[in-house]
Tab-separated table of C-alpha atoms and ligand atoms in Angstrom:
chain	number	residue	atom	x	y	z
U	29	MET	CA	123.301	96.477	102.682
U	30	GLN	CA	124.818	97.279	99.307
U	31	ILE	CA	122.618	96.331	96.368
U	32	ILE	CA	124.177	96.256	92.894
U	33	ASP	CA	123.811	99.142	90.485
U	34	PRO	CA	123.434	97.439	87.094
U	35	PHE	CA	124.243	100.613	85.129
U	36	ASN	CA	128.016	100.812	85.076
U	37	TYR	CA	130.769	102.067	82.801
U	38	ILE	CA	132.963	99.627	80.945
U	39	ASN	CA	136.313	100.887	79.670
U	40	ASP	CA	137.238	100.723	76.008
U	41	ASN	CA	140.769	100.100	74.732
U	42	ASP	CA	141.182	103.770	73.827
U	43	GLY	CA	140.553	104.848	77.421
U	44	SER	CA	137.005	106.048	76.852
U	45	ARG	CA	134.230	104.461	78.897
U	46	HIS	CA	130.685	103.563	78.030
U	47	MET	CA	127.703	102.872	80.227
U	48	HIS	CA	126.156	99.411	80.073
U	49	ALA	CA	122.989	97.896	81.454
U	50	GLU	CA	124.414	94.701	82.942
U	51	GLY	CA	126.360	93.340	79.932
U	52	VAL	CA	124.640	95.310	77.198
U	53	SER	CA	125.953	98.620	75.906
U	54	LEU	CA	123.521	101.518	76.052
U	55	ASN	CA	124.966	102.891	72.792
U	56	PHE	CA	124.035	99.592	71.183
U	57	LEU	CA	120.519	99.626	72.652
U	58	ALA	CA	119.928	103.188	71.489
U	59	THR	CA	120.939	102.233	67.960
U	60	LYS	CA	118.857	99.051	67.935
U	61	ALA	CA	115.735	100.229	69.752
U	62	GLY	CA	115.866	104.010	69.314
U	63	THR	CA	115.418	106.756	71.895
U	64	PRO	CA	113.808	107.791	74.148
U	65	LEU	CA	114.044	104.364	75.698
U	66	TYR	CA	113.430	102.973	79.153
U	67	VAL	CA	116.032	100.325	79.960
U	68	TYR	CA	115.400	97.964	82.873
U	69	SER	CA	117.722	95.477	84.522
U	70	TYR	CA	116.315	92.070	85.363
U	71	GLN	CA	119.171	91.438	87.756
U	72	ALA	CA	118.466	94.618	89.709
U	73	LEU	CA	114.749	93.880	89.951
U	74	THR	CA	115.513	90.402	91.200
U	75	GLU	CA	118.115	91.503	93.662
U	76	ARG	CA	116.017	94.283	95.094
U	77	TYR	CA	113.021	91.989	95.573
U	78	ASN	CA	115.195	89.268	97.098
U	79	THR	CA	116.845	91.747	99.468
U	80	LEU	CA	113.474	92.618	100.948
U	81	LYS	CA	112.339	89.009	101.019
U	82	LYS	CA	115.528	87.981	102.777
U	83	VAL	CA	115.055	90.392	105.670
U	84	LEU	CA	111.307	89.737	105.852
U	85	PRO	CA	110.934	86.083	104.862
U	86	ASP	CA	107.496	85.669	106.442
U	87	SER	CA	105.920	88.748	104.852
U	88	LEU	CA	103.910	88.683	101.674
U	89	ILE	CA	105.490	91.188	99.296
U	90	CYS	CA	102.863	92.599	96.982
U	91	TYR	CA	104.747	94.645	94.389
U	92	SER	CA	102.975	97.950	93.786
U	93	VAL	CA	102.044	97.770	90.117
U	94	LYS	CA	101.582	101.531	89.823
U	95	ALA	CA	105.348	102.013	90.054
U	96	ASN	CA	105.886	100.139	86.808
U	97	GLY	CA	103.167	97.907	85.467
U	98	ASN	CA	104.905	96.568	82.383
U	99	ILE	CA	103.842	92.919	82.252
U	100	SER	CA	107.439	91.764	81.810
U	101	ILE	CA	108.504	93.569	84.994
U	102	VAL	CA	105.519	92.270	86.966
U	103	ASN	CA	106.138	88.759	85.619
U	104	SER	CA	109.809	88.907	86.651
U	105	LEU	CA	108.683	89.575	90.209
U	106	ALA	CA	105.780	87.130	90.169
U	107	GLN	CA	108.249	84.391	89.186
U	108	LEU	CA	110.149	85.139	92.385
U	109	GLY	CA	106.973	84.755	94.432
U	110	ALA	CA	105.784	88.345	94.629
U	111	GLY	CA	102.134	89.267	94.863
U	112	ALA	CA	100.717	92.552	93.610
U	113	ASP	CA	99.153	95.694	95.003
U	114	VAL	CA	96.716	97.094	92.424
U	115	VAL	CA	94.595	100.230	92.402
U	116	SER	CA	92.426	99.866	89.318
U	117	GLY	CA	90.766	97.309	87.105
U	118	GLY	CA	93.562	97.971	84.625
U	119	GLU	CA	96.278	97.122	87.136
U	120	LEU	CA	94.324	94.041	88.213
U	121	LYS	CA	94.255	92.891	84.600
U	122	ARG	CA	97.992	93.559	84.256
U	123	ALA	CA	98.828	91.598	87.394
U	124	ILE	CA	96.748	88.610	86.306
U	125	THR	CA	98.115	88.766	82.748
U	126	ALA	CA	101.646	88.867	84.166
U	127	GLY	CA	101.035	85.665	86.107
U	128	VAL	CA	100.617	86.935	89.669
U	129	GLU	CA	98.693	84.402	91.757
U	130	THR	CA	95.291	85.931	92.429
U	131	LYS	CA	95.503	84.890	96.079
U	132	LYS	CA	98.463	87.257	96.369
U	133	ILE	CA	96.684	90.337	94.992
U	134	VAL	CA	95.568	93.230	97.189
U	135	PHE	CA	93.255	95.891	95.746
U	136	SER	CA	93.706	99.387	97.258
U	137	GLY	CA	92.460	102.831	96.205
U	138	VAL	CA	89.878	105.419	97.238
U	139	GLY	CA	87.564	105.182	94.257
U	140	LYS	CA	86.932	101.603	93.203
U	141	THR	CA	83.963	101.386	90.871
U	142	GLU	CA	81.277	98.718	90.810
U	143	LEU	CA	82.887	97.129	87.744
U	144	GLU	CA	86.317	97.056	89.356
U	145	MET	CA	84.993	95.488	92.540
U	146	ALA	CA	83.101	92.870	90.532
U	147	ALA	CA	86.297	92.037	88.619
U	148	ALA	CA	88.236	91.690	91.873
U	149	LEU	CA	85.576	89.368	93.314
U	150	SER	CA	85.455	87.260	90.153
U	151	ALA	CA	89.231	86.891	90.286
U	152	ASN	CA	88.987	85.747	93.927
U	153	ILE	CA	91.837	87.983	95.097
U	154	LEU	CA	93.422	87.994	98.551
U	155	GLN	CA	91.899	91.184	99.924
U	156	ILE	CA	90.178	94.433	99.112
U	157	ASN	CA	91.286	97.440	101.144
U	158	ILE	CA	88.323	99.630	102.001
U	159	GLU	CA	88.689	103.403	102.236
U	160	SER	CA	85.166	104.679	102.999
U	161	GLU	CA	81.788	103.618	104.374
U	162	PRO	CA	79.933	103.975	101.040
U	163	GLU	CA	82.573	101.780	99.429
U	164	LEU	CA	81.978	99.163	102.109
U	165	GLU	CA	78.239	99.214	101.424
U	166	LEU	CA	78.663	98.944	97.658
U	167	LEU	CA	81.092	96.052	97.970
U	168	ASN	CA	78.630	94.258	100.249
U	169	LYS	CA	75.851	94.727	97.690
U	170	ILE	CA	77.990	93.381	94.822
U	171	SER	CA	79.191	90.431	96.893
U	172	LEU	CA	75.630	89.452	97.805
U	173	GLU	CA	74.567	89.708	94.160
U	174	LYS	CA	77.442	87.446	93.164
U	175	GLY	CA	76.853	85.070	96.065
U	176	VAL	CA	80.373	85.479	97.442
U	177	ILE	CA	81.930	86.900	100.587
U	178	ALA	CA	84.484	89.669	100.024
U	179	PRO	CA	87.683	89.511	102.107
U	180	VAL	CA	88.239	93.068	103.356
U	181	ALA	CA	90.739	95.119	105.308
U	182	VAL	CA	90.044	98.689	106.344
U	183	ARG	CA	92.756	101.119	105.308
U	184	VAL	CA	93.306	103.313	108.311
U	185	ASN	CA	94.624	106.851	108.106
U	186	PRO	CA	96.819	107.050	111.221
U	187	ASP	CA	97.369	110.833	110.967
U	188	VAL	CA	101.137	110.507	110.774
U	189	ASP	CA	103.192	112.883	108.660
U	190	ALA	CA	105.547	110.885	106.429
U	191	ASN	CA	107.815	113.942	105.996
U	192	THR	CA	107.982	113.481	102.261
U	193	HIS	CA	106.808	115.542	99.283
U	194	ASP	CA	103.353	116.987	99.937
U	195	LYS	CA	101.861	115.350	96.847
U	196	ILE	CA	102.870	111.853	97.896
U	197	SER	CA	101.982	112.068	101.602
U	198	THR	CA	98.923	109.961	102.273
U	199	GLY	CA	98.662	109.349	106.006
U	200	ARG	CA	97.747	112.785	107.356
U	201	GLN	CA	94.263	113.691	108.534
U	202	GLU	CA	93.823	116.102	105.620
U	203	ASP	CA	94.747	113.494	102.983
U	204	LYS	CA	91.926	111.775	101.100
U	205	PHE	CA	93.118	108.290	101.986
U	206	GLY	CA	91.862	105.768	104.492
U	207	ILE	CA	89.398	105.855	107.359
U	208	PRO	CA	90.099	108.108	110.327
U	209	TYR	CA	91.655	106.063	113.104
U	210	LYS	CA	88.809	106.794	115.502
U	211	ASP	CA	86.171	105.490	113.045
U	212	ALA	CA	87.849	102.165	112.354
U	213	ILE	CA	86.199	100.226	115.188
U	214	TYR	CA	82.751	101.336	114.042
U	215	LEU	CA	83.549	100.178	110.499
U	216	TYR	CA	84.637	96.750	111.656
U	217	SER	CA	81.401	96.309	113.604
U	218	LYS	CA	79.571	97.217	110.416
U	219	ILE	CA	81.584	94.614	108.458
U	220	LYS	CA	80.463	92.026	110.998
U	221	GLU	CA	76.819	92.868	110.319
U	222	LEU	CA	77.081	92.820	106.531
U	223	LYS	CA	76.662	89.314	105.150
U	224	GLY	CA	78.669	89.911	101.983
U	225	LEU	CA	81.859	90.903	103.803
U	226	GLU	CA	84.420	89.222	105.977
U	227	SER	CA	87.214	91.072	107.742
U	228	VAL	CA	90.661	89.593	107.165
U	229	GLY	CA	93.031	92.336	108.199
U	230	LEU	CA	93.959	95.954	108.657
U	231	ALA	CA	95.876	98.206	106.236
U	232	THR	CA	97.687	101.515	105.971
U	233	HIS	CA	100.016	103.388	103.610
U	234	ILE	CA	101.339	106.713	104.850
U	235	GLY	CA	103.241	107.950	101.817
U	236	SER	CA	106.017	107.358	99.354
U	237	GLN	CA	109.778	108.053	99.263
U	238	LEU	CA	110.195	108.004	103.054
U	239	ILE	CA	113.750	108.643	104.124
U	240	SER	CA	113.205	108.467	107.868
U	241	LEU	CA	111.895	105.311	109.527
U	242	GLU	CA	110.280	107.234	112.378
U	243	PRO	CA	106.936	107.872	110.622
U	244	PHE	CA	106.715	104.152	109.791
U	245	ARG	CA	107.397	103.285	113.426
U	246	LYS	CA	104.704	105.672	114.633
U	247	ALA	CA	102.075	104.540	112.150
U	248	PHE	CA	102.736	100.822	112.551
U	249	LYS	CA	102.533	101.143	116.318
U	250	LYS	CA	99.091	102.718	116.019
U	251	LEU	CA	98.012	99.980	113.662
U	252	THR	CA	99.276	97.232	115.968
U	253	GLN	CA	97.350	98.673	118.881
U	254	LEU	CA	94.210	98.873	116.781
U	255	ALA	CA	94.664	95.294	115.597
U	256	LEU	CA	94.913	94.085	119.198
U	257	THR	CA	91.805	96.052	120.205
U	258	LEU	CA	89.862	94.661	117.258
U	259	LYS	CA	90.982	91.122	117.960
U	260	THR	CA	89.893	91.445	121.587
U	261	SER	CA	86.462	92.499	120.342
U	262	GLY	CA	86.245	89.328	118.271
U	263	HIS	CA	87.146	90.674	114.826
U	264	ASN	CA	89.206	88.556	112.483
U	265	ILE	CA	92.503	90.357	111.861
U	266	ARG	CA	94.859	87.884	110.265
U	267	SER	CA	97.078	90.316	108.409
U	268	LEU	CA	98.563	93.773	108.707
U	269	ASP	CA	99.172	95.497	105.376
U	270	PHE	CA	101.800	98.179	105.977
U	271	GLY	CA	101.754	99.546	102.409
U	272	GLY	CA	104.867	100.718	100.580
U	273	GLY	CA	106.874	103.903	100.878
U	274	LEU	CA	110.494	102.893	101.355
U	275	GLY	CA	112.645	105.711	99.953
U	276	ILE	CA	115.631	105.443	97.621
U	277	ASN	CA	118.747	107.515	97.108
U	278	TYR	CA	118.088	109.905	94.206
U	279	SER	CA	120.438	112.728	95.107
U	280	GLY	CA	122.529	111.602	98.026
U	281	GLU	CA	119.678	110.998	100.471
U	282	LEU	CA	120.569	108.538	103.172
U	283	GLU	CA	118.371	105.565	102.342
U	284	PRO	CA	116.630	103.948	105.298
U	285	ASN	CA	118.502	100.939	106.560
U	286	ILE	CA	116.653	97.904	105.293
U	287	ASN	CA	117.448	95.814	108.374
U	288	ASP	CA	116.067	98.505	110.672
U	289	TYR	CA	112.955	98.762	108.494
U	290	ALA	CA	112.523	94.989	108.717
U	291	LYS	CA	112.951	95.070	112.492
U	292	ILE	CA	110.139	97.605	112.895
U	293	ILE	CA	107.866	95.585	110.661
U	294	LYS	CA	108.630	92.260	112.241
U	295	ALA	CA	108.116	93.633	115.752
U	296	ALA	CA	104.762	95.138	114.792
U	297	GLY	CA	103.570	91.952	113.079
U	298	ASP	CA	104.682	89.756	115.978
U	299	GLU	CA	103.064	91.978	118.593
U	300	ALA	CA	99.754	91.873	116.751
U	301	GLY	CA	100.111	88.159	115.955
U	302	CYS	CA	99.473	88.902	112.272
U	303	GLN	CA	101.004	88.078	108.941
U	304	VAL	CA	102.540	91.173	107.344
U	305	ILE	CA	101.774	92.329	103.817
U	306	LEU	CA	104.000	94.955	102.170
U	307	GLU	CA	103.400	96.957	98.996
U	308	PRO	CA	106.797	98.243	97.823
U	309	GLY	CA	106.989	99.868	94.417
U	310	ARG	CA	109.795	102.418	94.134
U	311	PHE	CA	112.294	100.428	96.205
U	312	ILE	CA	112.124	97.547	93.737
U	313	ALA	CA	111.641	99.288	90.395
U	314	GLY	CA	113.233	102.759	90.838
U	315	PRO	CA	116.961	101.993	90.643
U	316	SER	CA	116.285	99.073	88.269
U	317	GLY	CA	115.650	101.359	85.320
U	318	ILE	CA	117.058	104.332	83.455
U	319	LEU	CA	115.668	106.546	80.738
U	320	LEU	CA	117.952	106.806	77.740
U	321	THR	CA	117.640	109.991	75.729
U	322	ARG	CA	119.541	111.726	72.940
U	323	VAL	CA	120.378	115.394	72.673
U	324	ILE	CA	118.638	116.944	69.658
U	325	TYR	CA	120.133	120.432	69.884
U	326	VAL	CA	122.225	122.504	72.226
U	327	LYS	CA	121.090	126.102	72.473
U	328	ARG	CA	123.408	128.604	74.115
U	329	THR	CA	121.902	131.929	75.127
U	330	GLU	CA	123.302	134.736	77.212
U	331	ALA	CA	121.349	133.501	80.220
U	332	ARG	CA	121.656	129.743	79.959
U	333	THR	CA	122.668	126.686	78.003
U	334	PHE	CA	119.842	124.340	77.110
U	335	ALA	CA	120.319	120.761	75.971
U	336	ILE	CA	117.100	119.893	74.188
U	337	VAL	CA	116.636	116.133	74.378
U	338	ASP	CA	114.253	113.704	72.710
U	339	CYS	CA	112.416	112.735	75.906
U	340	ALA	CA	110.052	115.130	77.595
U	341	MET	CA	107.630	115.552	80.465
U	342	ASN	CA	105.202	113.216	78.695
U	343	ASP	CA	107.790	110.448	79.110
U	344	PHE	CA	108.996	111.472	82.510
U	345	MET	CA	106.786	113.619	84.724
U	346	ARG	CA	108.675	113.433	88.007
U	347	PRO	CA	110.956	116.456	87.543
U	348	THR	CA	108.190	118.894	86.718
U	349	LEU	CA	105.538	117.375	88.965
U	350	TYR	CA	107.574	117.020	92.147
U	351	ASN	CA	110.697	119.000	91.312
U	352	ALA	CA	112.371	115.612	91.510
U	353	TRP	CA	116.147	115.422	91.056
U	354	HIS	CA	117.483	112.571	88.947
U	355	LYS	CA	121.138	112.016	88.199
U	356	VAL	CA	121.993	112.571	84.529
U	357	GLU	CA	125.132	111.030	83.052
U	358	LEU	CA	126.759	110.879	79.655
U	359	VAL	CA	126.587	107.362	78.296
U	360	SER	CA	130.026	107.735	76.701
U	361	GLN	CA	132.839	109.523	78.466
U	362	GLN	CA	136.133	110.395	76.836
U	363	LYS	CA	139.504	109.520	78.281
U	364	ASN	CA	140.644	113.056	78.851
U	365	LYS	CA	139.010	115.119	81.534
U	366	VAL	CA	137.151	118.074	80.039
U	367	ASP	CA	135.827	121.272	81.549
U	368	THR	CA	132.189	121.063	82.444
U	369	GLU	CA	129.408	123.424	81.468
U	370	THR	CA	126.214	124.202	83.403
U	371	VAL	CA	123.168	123.103	81.414
U	372	ASP	CA	119.417	122.743	81.696
U	373	ILE	CA	118.222	119.505	80.144
U	374	VAL	CA	114.822	120.163	78.643
U	375	GLY	CA	112.335	118.407	76.386
U	376	PRO	CA	110.661	119.560	73.166
U	377	ILE	CA	107.218	120.136	74.759
U	378	CYS	CA	105.763	123.619	74.570
U	379	GLU	CA	105.830	124.431	78.269
U	380	SER	CA	108.599	125.888	80.369
U	381	GLY	CA	107.748	123.187	82.910
U	382	ASP	CA	109.058	120.614	80.477
U	383	PHE	CA	112.434	119.928	81.975
U	384	ILE	CA	114.347	116.840	83.022
U	385	ALA	CA	117.161	118.457	85.007
U	386	LYS	CA	118.324	121.982	85.733
U	387	ASP	CA	121.721	123.493	86.489
U	388	ARG	CA	123.766	120.370	85.862
U	389	ASP	CA	127.495	120.500	85.419
U	390	LEU	CA	128.249	118.163	82.536
U	391	PRO	CA	130.923	117.882	79.855
U	392	PRO	CA	129.864	120.015	76.856
U	393	LEU	CA	126.969	118.332	75.078
U	394	SER	CA	126.234	118.334	71.376
U	395	SER	CA	123.583	116.999	69.009
U	396	GLY	CA	123.536	113.231	69.242
U	397	THR	CA	125.015	112.892	72.742
U	398	LEU	CA	123.343	110.041	74.625
U	399	LEU	CA	122.301	110.657	78.220
U	400	SER	CA	121.194	108.281	80.924
U	401	ILE	CA	118.622	109.510	83.450
U	402	LYS	CA	119.056	107.404	86.539
U	403	ASP	CA	116.507	105.846	88.920
U	404	ALA	CA	113.726	106.160	86.393
U	405	GLY	CA	112.361	102.626	86.714
U	406	ALA	CA	109.552	103.615	89.065
U	407	TYR	CA	106.888	106.195	88.215
U	408	GLY	CA	108.530	106.882	84.855
U	409	ALA	CA	106.864	104.898	82.086
U	410	SER	CA	103.801	104.283	84.245
U	411	MET	CA	103.068	108.018	84.441
U	412	SER	CA	103.697	108.817	80.795
U	413	SER	CA	101.191	110.482	78.491
U	414	TYR	CA	100.677	111.468	74.863
U	415	TYR	CA	100.879	115.226	75.442
U	416	ASN	CA	101.840	117.224	72.336
U	417	SER	CA	100.860	114.065	70.406
U	418	ARG	CA	104.166	112.525	71.315
U	419	LEU	CA	104.566	108.774	71.217
U	420	PRO	CA	105.733	107.387	74.561
U	421	ALA	CA	109.236	105.981	74.976
U	422	GLY	CA	109.965	102.368	74.108
U	423	GLU	CA	110.899	99.920	76.857
U	424	VAL	CA	113.510	97.160	76.937
U	425	ILE	CA	114.759	94.773	79.589
U	426	VAL	CA	118.279	93.425	79.898
U	427	SER	CA	119.433	90.226	81.567
U	428	GLY	CA	123.174	89.561	81.437
U	429	ASN	CA	124.108	89.877	77.781
U	430	GLU	CA	120.544	89.460	76.552
U	431	TRP	CA	117.955	92.092	75.901
U	432	ASP	CA	114.448	92.307	74.554
U	433	ILE	CA	111.806	94.868	73.725
U	434	ILE	CA	108.999	94.793	76.307
U	435	LYS	CA	107.005	97.698	74.965
U	436	LYS	CA	106.782	98.362	71.282
U	437	ARG	CA	106.791	101.887	70.021
U	438	GLN	CA	103.347	102.945	68.988
U	439	SER	CA	102.685	104.559	65.634
U	440	LEU	CA	100.924	107.833	64.971
U	441	GLU	CA	98.148	105.734	63.441
U	442	ASP	CA	97.760	103.980	66.816
U	443	LEU	CA	97.630	107.354	68.497
U	444	ILE	CA	94.981	108.877	66.263
U	445	GLY	CA	93.226	105.605	65.445
U	446	LEU	CA	90.854	105.692	68.392
U	447	GLU	CA	89.501	109.085	67.360
U	448	ASN	CA	86.882	109.725	64.711
U	449	PHE	CA	84.981	112.564	63.161
U	450	ALA	CA	81.420	113.224	64.290
U	451	HIS	CA	78.925	111.807	61.813
U	452	TRP	CA	78.188	115.247	60.311
U	453	GLN	CA	81.864	115.833	59.536
U	454	LYS	CA	82.484	112.635	57.650
U	455	ASN	CA	82.364	114.135	54.165
U	456	SER	CA	84.400	117.204	55.023
U	457	VAL	CA	87.826	115.481	54.921
U	458	LYS	CA	89.358	114.726	51.565
U	459	GLU	CA	90.831	111.264	51.136
U	460	GLN	CA	94.612	111.576	51.347
A	10	LLP	N1	100.587	101.136	98.342
A	10	LLP	C1	99.756	102.171	98.141
A	10	LLP	C2	98.394	102.087	98.656
A	10	LLP	C3	100.209	103.305	97.451
A	10	LLP	O1	99.382	104.324	97.266
A	10	LLP	C4	101.538	103.352	96.973
A	10	LLP	C5	102.031	104.520	96.234
A	10	LLP	C6	102.362	102.229	97.176
A	10	LLP	C7	101.860	101.147	97.886
A	10	LLP	C8	103.785	102.159	96.670
A	10	LLP	O2	104.588	103.093	97.275
A	10	LLP	P1	106.178	103.100	97.025
A	10	LLP	O3	106.759	101.863	97.690
A	10	LLP	O4	106.409	103.084	95.582
A	10	LLP	O5	106.634	104.348	97.678
A	10	LLP	N2	104.262	109.204	91.498
A	10	LLP	C9	104.967	109.418	92.747
A	10	LLP	C10	104.722	108.316	93.748
A	10	LLP	C11	103.269	108.079	94.050
A	10	LLP	C12	103.048	106.965	95.019
A	10	LLP	C13	101.601	106.630	95.128
A	10	LLP	N3	101.309	105.533	95.965
A	10	LLP	C14	106.453	109.620	92.462
A	10	LLP	O6	106.865	109.587	91.291
A	10	LLP	O7	107.217	109.856	93.390
């Protein structure tokens, strides 16, 4: 199934071509909103969500807020009927602020605090996925104190290797996530005894950026069998939460076929007689956004050519953290074909790990050249930081010929404003 790429070149009269986000020129956006700038496409978000919904009409799709939690993005999806998968009190707040129905929110994560659990119970969300016995006990205590019954699903670790990057594999025995498969039955019998809890389903999430469907098949089969065993023993298992993980094509990977993925999921849900919940993040948000950056300087040394750009690892961690490969393209391309040059695209941060792309063959770059870093909509802005006291990139969304700012640029005053001198230092700084 071919899903649109909203970032395309439009030809000018002089034969040059310029990349647009839907109908809006990226050159224009860079001038109006500055760089570095995340640019998202509403049409792509919509289409990617609808593609999943179309092949799995009976599943509840809980968009994984960690991929990109901007309230405008989450709202776009909530308007289409999406729920949300959240992993912190902050994400819960985002989802609710963005208009996600609370009865479509699932709370996952290995380290929920008392405050976070209390917030989830007050919001009356769909389900809380439990990842350890002490967590189960604490949730029971809080529920009893509040006089409510918490709807829970146990997140099972099926010990299946997702064959993805080590840092984003979550379903192996040695990973910190979930309850070992063999302990699940014991945990459900404990849920039955605890008066503040009610079991509603079973959950898993084996990893992210999966290219092969086989690990999904293996894990979901295990989960289905467990669901049937639990049901036979009288436990209430209404839903199967299969997590997220669907991979995308960053560098020519063969994306999993969405119809085959749906078939596996539907078969598993039907066999267990359960409603399916999914938690996709990257699949929806990844290709829906790019990071727009401008070259500050080009530095040519004997060993290499560096294009030093105005975004850095604080804006976009994926390359340095996972050695992730993202396509980089010139926003404006001239009519005549030019010889390419091999460059490393690096940021201004004082670490050699601060790179965006290495060894790329691109037309010669110069100060001011605008570049588009593709597939940056997921785990881009949401993983950004203030390292080197850099202000994070701005964020805009485009829909057709319209655009709007969805995250203002902060000021240095905002950045420093939360800090203060210790009381004994107060008189040591001269008024400026
Ligand atoms: N559900 C749970 C419980 C998760 O832990 C995750 C991702 C998802 C759903 C969404 O997975 P997705 O559909 O996006 O693959 N920062 C990394 C990815 C970390 C994923 C963490 N968990 C990256 O940039 O590749």
